[in-house]
Amino acid sequence: MKNREIIKKRLDKVESILINLKRIVNTQEPIEVYKSNIDEAISTIEDIQSFVEREPKSNYEQNSASR
């Protein structure tokens, strides 16, 4: 996987955002803070998806897609 490190960093970022969302709920921060964190998580997931889409497919993936 060519973009393994960047994908791992993005996944770590999503994990961090989710932990922060849990903290926001526990401390009852304003809903706007919660929503902005959700938007950031969604954006990061979209980044990860685009990196995965750009990865070359393995022979197994190509064979299973043709079934």
Coordinates of C-alpha atoms in Angstrom, one line a residue:
M1 CA 0.0 0.0 0.0
K2 CA 1.6 3.2 -1.2
N3 CA -0.2 5.6 1.1
R4 CA -0.1 3.4 4.2
E5 CA 1.5 6.0 6.5
I6 CA -0.8 8.9 5.5
I7 CA -3.9 6.6 5.8
K8 CA -2.7 5.5 9.3
K9 CA -2.2 9.2 10.4
R10 CA -5.7 10.0 9.1
L11 CA -7.2 7.1 11.0
D12 CA -5.4 8.2 14.1
K13 CA -6.9 11.7 13.6
V14 CA -10.5 10.2 13.3
E15 CA -9.9 8.2 16.5
S16 CA -8.7 11.4 18.3
I17 CA -11.8 13.3 17.1
L18 CA -14.1 10.5 18.3
I19 CA -12.4 10.6 21.7
N20 CA -12.8 14.3 21.8
L21 CA -16.5 14.0 20.9
K22 CA -17.0 11.7 23.9
R23 CA -15.3 14.4 26.1
I24 CA -17.5 17.1 24.6
V25 CA -20.7 15.1 25.5
N26 CA -19.4 14.3 29.0
T27 CA -18.7 18.0 29.7
Q28 CA -21.9 19.2 27.9
E29 CA -20.2 21.7 25.6
P30 CA -22.3 23.6 23.1
I31 CA -23.7 21.6 20.2
E32 CA -21.8 23.7 17.7
V33 CA -18.5 22.3 19.0
Y34 CA -19.9 18.8 18.6
K35 CA -21.1 19.5 15.1
S36 CA -17.8 21.0 14.0
N37 CA -15.9 17.9 15.3
I38 CA -18.3 15.7 13.4
D39 CA -17.7 17.7 10.2
E40 CA -13.9 17.3 10.7
A41 CA -14.3 13.6 11.1
I42 CA -16.4 13.3 8.0
S43 CA -13.9 15.3 6.0
T44 CA -11.0 13.1 7.3
I45 CA -12.9 9.9 6.4
E46 CA -13.5 11.3 2.8
D47 CA -9.7 11.9 2.6
I48 CA -9.0 8.3 3.7
Q49 CA -11.5 7.0 1.1
S50 CA -9.8 9.0 -1.7
F51 CA -6.4 7.6 -0.7
V52 CA -7.8 4.1 -0.7
E53 CA -9.5 4.6 -4.1
R54 CA -6.1 5.7 -5.6
E55 CA -4.4 2.5 -4.4
P56 CA -3.8 -0.1 -7.0
K57 CA -6.0 -3.2 -6.6
S58 CA -4.5 -6.5 -5.7
N59 CA -5.1 -9.6 -8.0
Y60 CA -7.6 -10.9 -5.4
E61 CA -9.6 -7.7 -5.5
Q62 CA -9.6 -7.6 -9.3
N63 CA -10.7 -11.3 -9.5
S64 CA -13.5 -10.9 -6.9
A65 CA -14.8 -7.8 -8.7
S66 CA -15.2 -9.7 -12.0
R67 CA -17.5 -12.4 -10.5

